[in-house]
Coordinates of N, CA, C and O in Angstrom, one line a residue:
X1 N 0.8 -1.2 0.0 CA 0.0 0.0 0.0 C 0.9 1.2 0.0 O 1.9 1.3 0.7
X2 N 0.5 2.2 -0.8 CA 1.3 3.5 -0.8 C 1.1 4.2 0.5 O 0.1 4.2 1.1
X3 N 2.2 4.9 0.8 CA 2.2 5.8 2.0 C 1.1 6.9 1.9 O 0.7 7.4 2.9
X4 N 0.8 7.2 0.7 CA -0.2 8.3 0.5 C -1.5 7.9 1.0 O -2.4 8.8 1.3
X5 N -1.8 6.6 1.2 CA -3.1 6.2 1.6 C -3.1 5.7 3.0 O -4.1 5.1 3.5
X6 N -2.0 5.9 3.7 CA -2.0 5.4 5.1 C -2.3 6.6 6.0 O -2.0 7.8 5.7
X7 N -2.9 6.4 7.1 CA -3.3 7.5 8.0 C -2.3 7.5 9.2 O -2.1 6.4 9.9
X8 N -1.8 8.6 9.5 CA -0.9 8.8 10.6 C -1.8 9.1 11.8 O -2.7 10.0 11.7
X9 N -1.6 8.4 12.9 CA -2.4 8.6 14.1 C -1.5 8.8 15.3 O -0.5 8.1 15.5
X10 N -1.9 9.6 16.2 CA -1.1 9.8 17.5 C -1.1 8.6 18.3 O -0.1 8.3 19.0
X11 N -2.1 7.7 18.3 CA -2.2 6.6 19.1 C -1.7 5.3 18.4 O -1.6 4.3 19.0
X12 N -1.3 5.4 17.2 CA -0.9 4.3 16.4 C 0.7 4.2 16.3 O 1.3 4.2 15.3
X13 N 1.3 4.1 17.5 CA 2.8 4.0 17.5 C 3.3 2.6 17.5 O 4.5 2.4 17.2
X14 N 2.5 1.6 17.9 CA 2.9 0.3 17.9 C 3.7 -0.1 19.1 O 4.1 -1.2 19.3
X15 N 4.0 0.8 20.0 CA 4.7 0.5 21.2 C 4.2 1.4 22.3 O 3.9 2.5 22.2
X16 N 4.1 0.7 23.5 CA 3.6 1.4 24.7 C 4.8 2.0 25.4 O 5.9 1.4 25.4
X17 N 4.6 3.1 26.0 CA 5.7 3.8 26.7 C 5.8 3.2 28.1 O 4.8 3.0 28.8
X18 N 7.1 3.0 28.6 CA 7.3 2.6 29.9 C 7.5 3.8 30.7 O 8.4 4.6 30.5
X19 N 6.6 4.1 31.6 CA 6.6 5.4 32.3 C 7.2 5.3 33.7 O 7.3 6.3 34.4
X20 N 7.6 4.1 34.1 CA 8.2 4.0 35.4 C 7.7 2.8 36.2 O 6.9 2.0 35.7
X21 N 8.2 2.7 37.4 CA 7.8 1.5 38.3 C 6.3 1.6 38.6 O 5.7 2.6 38.8
X22 N 5.7 0.4 38.7 CA 4.3 0.3 39.1 C 4.2 0.4 40.6 O 5.1 0.0 41.3
X23 N 3.1 1.0 41.0 CA 2.9 1.1 42.5 C 2.1 -0.1 42.9 O 1.0 -0.3 42.6
X24 N 2.8 -1.0 43.8 CA 2.0 -2.1 44.3 C 0.8 -1.6 45.1 O 0.9 -0.6 45.8
X25 N -0.2 -2.4 45.1 CA -1.4 -2.1 45.8 C -1.2 -2.0 47.3 O -0.5 -2.8 47.9
X26 N -1.6 -0.9 47.9 CA -1.5 -0.8 49.4 C -0.2 -0.3 49.9 O 0.1 -0.3 51.1
X27 N 0.7 0.0 49.0 CA 2.1 0.4 49.4 C 2.2 1.9 49.2 O 1.8 2.5 48.2
X28 N 2.7 2.5 50.3 CA 2.9 4.0 50.3 C 4.0 4.4 49.3 O 5.0 3.6 49.1
X29 N 4.0 5.6 48.8 CA 5.0 6.1 47.9 C 6.0 6.9 48.6 O 6.0 8.2 48.5
X30 N 6.8 6.3 49.5 CA 7.8 7.0 50.2 C 8.9 7.5 49.3 O 9.3 6.9 48.3
X31 N 9.5 8.7 49.7 CA 10.5 9.3 48.9 C 11.4 10.2 49.8 O 10.9 10.8 50.7
X32 N 12.7 10.2 49.5 CA 13.6 11.1 50.2 C 13.4 12.5 49.7 O 12.9 12.7 48.6
X33 N 13.7 13.5 50.5 CA 13.7 14.9 50.0 C 14.5 15.1 48.8 O 14.0 15.9 47.9
X34 N 15.6 14.5 48.6 CA 16.4 14.6 47.4 C 15.7 14.0 46.2 O 15.7 14.6 45.1
X35 N 15.1 12.9 46.4 CA 14.4 12.2 45.3 C 13.2 13.0 44.9 O 12.9 13.2 43.7
X36 N 12.5 13.6 45.9 CA 11.3 14.5 45.5 C 11.8 15.7 44.7 O 11.1 16.0 43.7
X37 N 12.9 16.3 45.1 CA 13.4 17.4 44.3 C 13.8 17.0 42.9 O 13.6 17.8 42.0
X38 N 14.4 15.8 42.8 CA 14.8 15.4 41.4 C 13.6 15.2 40.5 O 13.6 15.6 39.3
X39 N 12.5 14.6 41.1 CA 11.2 14.5 40.3 C 10.7 15.8 39.9 O 10.2 16.0 38.8
X40 N 10.7 16.8 40.9 CA 10.1 18.1 40.6 C 11.0 18.8 39.5 O 10.5 19.5 38.6
X41 N 12.3 18.6 39.6 CA 13.2 19.3 38.6 C 13.0 18.7 37.2 O 12.9 19.4 36.2
X42 N 12.8 17.3 37.2 CA 12.6 16.7 35.9 C 11.3 17.2 35.3 O 11.2 17.5 34.1
X43 N 10.2 17.3 36.1 CA 8.9 17.7 35.6 C 9.0 19.2 35.1 O 8.6 19.5 34.0
X44 N 9.7 20.0 35.8 CA 9.9 21.4 35.4 C 10.6 21.5 34.1 O 10.3 22.3 33.2
X45 N 11.7 20.7 34.0 CA 12.5 20.7 32.7 C 11.7 20.3 31.6 O 11.8 20.9 30.5
X46 N 10.9 19.2 31.7 CA 10.1 18.8 30.6 C 9.0 19.8 30.2 O 8.8 20.1 29.0
X47 N 8.4 20.4 31.2 CA 7.3 21.4 30.9 C 7.8 22.7 30.4 O 7.2 23.2 29.5
X48 N 8.9 23.2 30.9 CA 9.3 24.5 30.6 C 10.4 24.6 29.5 O 10.5 25.6 28.8
X49 N 11.1 23.5 29.3 CA 12.2 23.6 28.3 C 12.0 22.6 27.2 O 11.9 23.0 26.0
X50 N 12.0 21.3 27.5 CA 12.0 20.3 26.4 C 10.7 20.3 25.6 O 10.7 20.3 24.4
X51 N 9.5 20.3 26.2 CA 8.3 20.3 25.5 C 8.1 21.5 24.6 O 7.7 21.3 23.4
X52 N 8.3 22.7 25.0 CA 8.2 23.8 24.1 C 9.1 23.7 22.9 O 8.7 24.1 21.8
X53 N 10.3 23.2 23.1 CA 11.2 23.1 21.9 C 10.7 22.1 20.9 O 10.8 22.3 19.7
X54 N 10.2 21.0 21.4 CA 9.7 19.9 20.5 C 8.4 20.4 19.8 O 8.3 20.2 18.6
X55 N 7.6 21.1 20.5 CA 6.3 21.7 19.9 C 6.7 22.7 18.8 O 6.2 22.6 17.7
X56 N 7.7 23.5 19.0 CA 8.2 24.4 18.0 C 8.7 23.7 16.8 O 8.4 24.0 15.6
X57 N 9.5 22.6 17.0 CA 10.1 21.9 15.9 C 9.0 21.2 15.1 O 9.0 21.1 13.9
X58 N 8.0 20.6 15.8 CA 6.9 19.9 15.1 C 6.1 20.9 14.3 O 5.7 20.6 13.2
X59 N 5.9 22.1 14.9 CA 5.1 23.1 14.1 C 5.9 23.5 12.9 O 5.3 23.7 11.8
X60 N 7.2 23.7 13.0 CA 8.0 24.1 11.8 C 7.9 23.0 10.8 O 7.7 23.2 9.6
X61 N 8.1 21.7 11.3 CA 8.1 20.6 10.3 C 6.8 20.4 9.7 O 6.7 20.0 8.5
X62 N 5.7 20.6 10.4 CA 4.3 20.5 9.8 C 4.1 21.5 8.7 O 3.4 21.2 7.7
X63 N 4.8 22.6 8.8 CA 4.7 23.7 7.7 C 5.4 23.4 6.5 O 5.3 24.1 5.5
X64 N 6.2 22.3 6.5 CA 7.1 21.9 5.4 C 6.4 21.0 4.3 O 7.0 20.5 3.5
X65 N 5.1 20.8 4.5 CA 4.3 20.1 3.5 C 4.1 18.6 3.9 O 3.7 18.4 5.0
X66 N 4.4 17.7 3.0 CA 4.1 16.3 3.2 C 4.6 15.7 4.5 O 5.8 15.7 4.7
X67 N 3.7 15.3 5.4 CA 4.1 14.9 6.7 C 4.5 13.4 6.7 O 5.1 12.9 7.6
X68 N 4.0 12.6 5.7 CA 4.2 11.2 5.7 C 5.7 10.8 5.6 O 6.1 9.7 6.1
X69 N 6.5 11.6 5.0 CA 7.9 11.3 4.9 C 8.8 12.4 5.5 O 10.0 12.5 5.3
X70 N 8.2 13.1 6.4 CA 8.9 14.2 7.1 C 9.5 13.7 8.4 O 8.7 13.6 9.4
X71 N 10.7 13.3 8.5 CA 11.3 12.7 9.7 C 11.3 13.6 10.9 O 11.0 13.2 12.0
X72 N 11.5 14.9 10.7 CA 11.4 15.9 11.8 C 10.0 15.9 12.4 O 9.8 15.9 13.7
X73 N 9.0 15.8 11.6 CA 7.6 15.8 12.1 C 7.3 14.5 12.8 O 6.7 14.5 13.9
X74 N 7.6 13.4 12.1 CA 7.3 12.1 12.7 C 8.0 11.9 14.0 O 7.4 11.5 15.0
X75 N 9.3 12.1 14.0 CA 10.1 12.0 15.3 C 9.6 12.9 16.3 O 9.4 12.6 17.5
X76 N 9.3 14.2 15.9 CA 8.8 15.2 16.9 C 7.5 14.8 17.5 O 7.3 15.0 18.8
X77 N 6.6 14.3 16.8 CA 5.3 13.8 17.3 C 5.5 12.7 18.3 O 4.9 12.6 19.4
X78 N 6.4 11.8 17.9 CA 6.6 10.6 18.8 C 7.3 11.1 20.1 O 6.9 10.7 21.2
X79 N 8.2 12.0 20.0 CA 8.9 12.6 21.2 C 7.9 13.3 22.1 O 8.0 13.3 23.3
X80 N 7.0 14.1 21.4 CA 6.0 14.8 22.2 C 5.1 13.9 23.0 O 4.8 14.1 24.1
X81 N 4.7 12.7 22.4 CA 3.9 11.7 23.1 C 4.7 11.2 24.3 O 4.2 11.0 25.4
X82 N 6.0 10.9 24.1 CA 6.8 10.4 25.2 C 6.9 11.4 26.3 O 6.8 11.1 27.5
X83 N 7.1 12.7 26.0 CA 7.2 13.8 27.0 C 5.9 13.9 27.7 O 5.9 14.0 29.0
X84 N 4.8 13.9 27.0 CA 3.5 14.1 27.7 C 3.2 12.9 28.6 O 2.7 13.0 29.7
X85 N 3.6 11.7 28.2 CA 3.4 10.5 29.0 C 4.2 10.6 30.3 O 3.7 10.3 31.4
X86 N 5.5 11.0 30.1 CA 6.3 11.2 31.3 C 5.8 12.3 32.3 O 5.9 12.1 33.5
X87 N 5.3 13.4 31.7 CA 4.7 14.4 32.5 C 3.6 13.9 33.3 O 3.5 14.2 34.5
X88 N 2.7 13.2 32.7 CA 1.5 12.6 33.4 C 2.0 11.7 34.5 O 1.4 11.7 35.6
X89 N 3.0 10.8 34.2 CA 3.5 9.9 35.2 C 4.1 10.7 36.4 O 3.8 10.3 37.6
X90 N 4.9 11.7 36.1 CA 5.5 12.4 37.2 C 4.4 13.1 38.1 O 4.6 13.2 39.3
X91 N 3.4 13.7 37.4 CA 2.4 14.4 38.2 C 1.7 13.4 39.1 O 1.4 13.7 40.3
X92 N 1.4 12.2 38.6 CA 0.7 11.2 39.5 C 1.6 10.8 40.6 O 1.2 10.6 41.8
X93 N 2.9 10.6 40.4 CA 3.8 10.1 41.4 C 4.0 11.2 42.5 O 4.1 11.0 43.6
X94 N 4.1 12.5 42.0 CA 4.3 13.6 43.0 C 3.0 13.8 43.8 O 3.1 14.1 45.0
X95 N 1.9 13.5 43.2 CA 0.6 13.6 43.9 C 0.5 12.7 45.1 O 0.0 13.0 46.2
X96 N 1.1 11.5 45.0 CA 1.0 10.5 46.1 C 2.3 10.3 46.9 O 2.3 9.5 47.7
X97 N 3.3 11.1 46.5 CA 4.6 11.0 47.2 C 4.4 11.4 48.7 O 3.7 12.4 49.1
X98 N 5.1 10.6 49.5 CA 5.2 10.9 51.0 C 6.7 11.1 51.3 O 7.4 10.1 51.6
X99 N 7.1 12.4 51.4 CA 8.5 12.6 51.7 C 8.8 12.2 53.2 O 8.1 12.4 54.1
X100 N 10.0 11.5 53.3 CA 10.5 11.0 54.6 C 11.9 11.4 54.6 O 12.7 11.0 53.8
X101 N 12.3 12.2 55.7 CA 13.6 12.7 55.8 C 14.4 11.7 56.7 O 14.2 11.7 57.9
X102 N 15.4 11.0 56.1 CA 16.2 10.1 56.9 C 16.9 10.7 58.1 O 17.2 10.1 59.1
X103 N 17.3 12.0 57.9 CA 18.0 12.7 58.9 C 17.2 12.9 60.2 O 17.7 13.1 61.3
X104 N 15.9 12.7 60.1 CA 15.0 12.9 61.3 C 14.9 11.5 62.1 O 14.3 11.5 63.1
X105 N 15.4 10.5 61.5 CA 15.4 9.2 62.2 C 16.2 9.2 63.4 O 17.4 9.5 63.4
X106 N 15.6 8.8 64.5 CA 16.3 8.9 65.8 C 16.9 7.5 66.2 O 18.0 7.5 66.8
X107 N 16.2 6.4 65.9 CA 16.7 5.1 66.2 C 17.7 4.6 65.1 O 17.3 4.1 64.1
X108 N 19.0 4.8 65.4 CA 20.0 4.4 64.4 C 20.5 2.9 64.6 O 21.4 2.5 63.9
X109 N 19.8 2.2 65.5 CA 20.2 0.8 65.7 C 19.5 -0.2 64.8 O 19.7 -1.4 64.9
X110 N 18.7 0.3 63.9 CA 18.0 -0.6 63.0 C 18.0 0.0 61.6 O 18.2 1.2 61.4
X111 N 17.6 -0.8 60.6 CA 17.6 -0.4 59.2 C 16.3 0.4 59.1 O 15.2 0.0 59.5
X112 N 16.4 1.5 58.4 CA 15.2 2.4 58.2 C 15.3 3.0 56.8 O 16.3 2.9 56.1
X113 N 14.2 3.6 56.4 CA 14.1 4.2 55.1 C 15.1 5.3 55.0 O 15.3 6.2 55.9
X114 N 15.9 5.3 54.0 CA 17.0 6.3 53.7 C 18.3 5.9 54.3 O 19.3 6.6 54.1
X115 N 18.4 4.8 55.0 CA 19.6 4.3 55.6 C 20.6 3.8 54.6 O 20.2 3.3 53.5
X116 N 21.9 4.0 54.9 CA 22.9 3.3 54.0 C 23.3 2.1 54.8 O 23.7 2.2 56.0
X117 N 23.3 0.9 54.2 CA 23.5 -0.3 54.8 C 24.6 -1.1 54.1 O 24.6 -1.1 52.9
X118 N 25.5 -1.7 54.8 CA 26.5 -2.5 54.3 C 26.2 -4.0 54.7 O 26.0 -4.2 55.9
X119 N 26.3 -4.9 53.7 CA 26.0 -6.3 54.1 C 26.9 -7.2 53.2 O 27.6 -6.7 52.3
X120 N 27.0 -8.5 53.6 CA 27.8 -9.4 52.8 C 26.8 -10.3 52.0 O 25.9 -10.9 52.6
X121 N 27.0 -10.4 50.7 CA 26.1 -11.2 49.9 C 26.5 -12.7 49.9 O 27.4 -13.1 50.6
X122 N 25.8 -13.5 49.1 CA 26.1 -14.9 49.0 C 27.5 -15.3 48.6 O 27.9 -16.4 48.9
X123 N 28.2 -14.4 47.9 CA 29.5 -14.7 47.5 C 30.6 -14.1 48.4 O 31.7 -14.0 48.1
X124 N 30.1 -13.8 49.6 CA 31.0 -13.1 50.6 C 31.6 -11.8 50.2 O 32.6 -11.3 50.7
X125 N 30.9 -11.2 49.2 CA 31.3 -9.8 48.8 C 30.6 -8.8 49.6 O 29.4 -8.9 49.9
X126 N 31.3 -7.8 50.1 CA 30.6 -6.7 50.8 C 30.0 -5.7 49.9 O 30.6 -5.3 48.9
X127 N 28.7 -5.4 50.1 CA 28.0 -4.4 49.3 C 27.4 -3.3 50.2 O 26.9 -3.6 51.3
X128 N 27.3 -2.1 49.7 CA 26.7 -1.0 50.4 C 25.6 -0.5 49.5 O 25.8 -0.2 48.3
X129 N 24.4 -0.4 50.1 CA 23.2 0.1 49.4 C 22.6 1.2 50.3 O 22.7 1.2 51.5
X130 N 21.8 2.0 49.6 CA 20.9 3.0 50.4 C 19.5 2.6 50.1 O 19.1 2.4 48.9
X131 N 18.7 2.6 51.1 CA 17.3 2.2 51.0 C 16.5 3.5 50.7 O 16.4 4.4 51.5
X132 N 15.8 3.5 49.5 CA 15.1 4.7 49.1 C 13.8 4.4 48.5 O 13.4 3.2 48.5
X133 N 13.0 5.4 48.0 CA 11.7 5.2 47.4 C 11.8 4.5 46.1 O 12.9 4.4 45.5
X134 N 10.6 4.0 45.6 CA 10.6 3.2 44.4 C 11.0 4.1 43.2 O 11.6 3.6 42.2
X135 N 10.8 5.4 43.2 CA 11.1 6.3 42.1 C 12.6 6.7 42.2 O 13.1 7.3 41.2
X136 N 13.3 6.3 43.2 CA 14.7 6.6 43.3 C 15.7 5.5 43.1 O 16.9 5.7 43.0
X137 N 15.2 4.3 43.1 CA 16.1 3.1 42.9 C 16.8 3.2 41.6 O 16.3 3.7 40.6
X138 N 18.1 2.7 41.6 CA 19.0 2.8 40.5 C 19.3 1.4 39.9 O 19.2 0.4 40.7
X139 N 19.5 1.3 38.7 CA 19.8 0.1 38.0 C 21.1 -0.6 38.5 O 21.3 -1.8 38.5
X140 N 22.1 0.3 38.9 CA 23.4 -0.3 39.4 C 23.3 -0.9 40.8 O 24.2 -1.5 41.2
X141 N 22.2 -0.8 41.4 CA 22.0 -1.4 42.7 C 22.5 -0.7 43.9 O 22.5 -1.2 45.0
X142 N 23.0 0.6 43.7 CA 23.5 1.3 44.9 C 22.4 1.9 45.7 O 22.5 2.1 46.9
X143 N 21.3 2.3 45.0 CA 20.1 2.7 45.7 C 19.0 1.7 45.4 O 18.6 1.5 44.3
X144 N 18.5 1.1 46.5 CA 17.4 0.1 46.3 C 16.1 0.5 46.9 O 16.1 1.2 47.9
X145 N 15.0 0.1 46.3 CA 13.7 0.5 46.8 C 13.4 -0.2 48.1 O 13.8 -1.3 48.4
X146 N 12.7 0.5 49.0 CA 12.4 0.0 50.3 C 11.4 -1.2 50.2 O 11.3 -1.9 51.2
X147 N 10.8 -1.4 49.1 CA 10.0 -2.6 48.9 C 10.7 -3.8 48.2 O 10.1 -4.8 48.0
X148 N 12.0 -3.6 47.9 CA 12.7 -4.6 47.2 C 13.1 -5.7 48.2 O 13.1 -5.5 49.4
X149 N 13.3 -6.9 47.7 CA 13.6 -8.1 48.6 C 14.8 -7.8 49.5 O 14.8 -8.2 50.6
X150 N 15.9 -7.2 49.0 CA 17.1 -6.9 49.8 C 16.7 -6.0 51.0 O 17.2 -6.2 52.1
X151 N 15.9 -5.0 50.7 CA 15.5 -4.1 51.8 C 14.6 -4.8 52.8 O 14.7 -4.6 54.0
X152 N 13.8 -5.7 52.3 CA 12.9 -6.5 53.2 C 13.7 -7.4 54.1 O 13.4 -7.5 55.3
X153 N 14.7 -8.0 53.5 CA 15.6 -8.9 54.3 C 16.3 -8.1 55.4 O 16.4 -8.6 56.5
X154 N 16.8 -7.0 55.0 CA 17.5 -6.1 56.0 C 16.6 -5.8 57.2 O 17.1 -5.8 58.3
X155 N 15.4 -5.5 56.9 CA 14.5 -5.1 58.0 C 14.1 -6.3 58.8 O 13.9 -6.3 60.0
X156 N 14.0 -7.5 58.2 CA 13.6 -8.7 58.9 C 14.7 -9.2 59.9 O 14.4 -9.8 60.9
X157 N 16.0 -8.9 59.6 CA 17.1 -9.4 60.4 C 17.5 -8.4 61.5 O 18.3 -8.7 62.3
X158 N 16.9 -7.3 61.5 CA 17.3 -6.3 62.5 C 16.3 -6.2 63.6 O 15.2 -6.3 63.4

């Protein structure tokens, strides 16, 4: 079929956007003050800087005529959907966020939210992690979610 007879649709991307970690039912969305500030900064950057630039580029590209083969237009529309999806996700997460300041923790004899913990893993290697909110966990494993198995084990043994 010729591209001239295909319809471009905002919802016809063929791929769903991964907007972040799912919130388990009944689990609070705890977050450190630093994590909360990072989410707010990302939201502000998307809304005030990145989105307006992409809108401007898409508008310019749309004025160049045939949109079916216009890479700037096609990519720009896709990027705009990604940005809007991320903005919606961040707004939802910020709405239910419960900031917890680890510095206010008085009982330092047990593992708590925001604590930095050193432990020995199954291979006798020493690892240090910080227990943080779900939105703050990192792929390298230095910051782990408070609902992760390793954080749960730490609380169970203390």
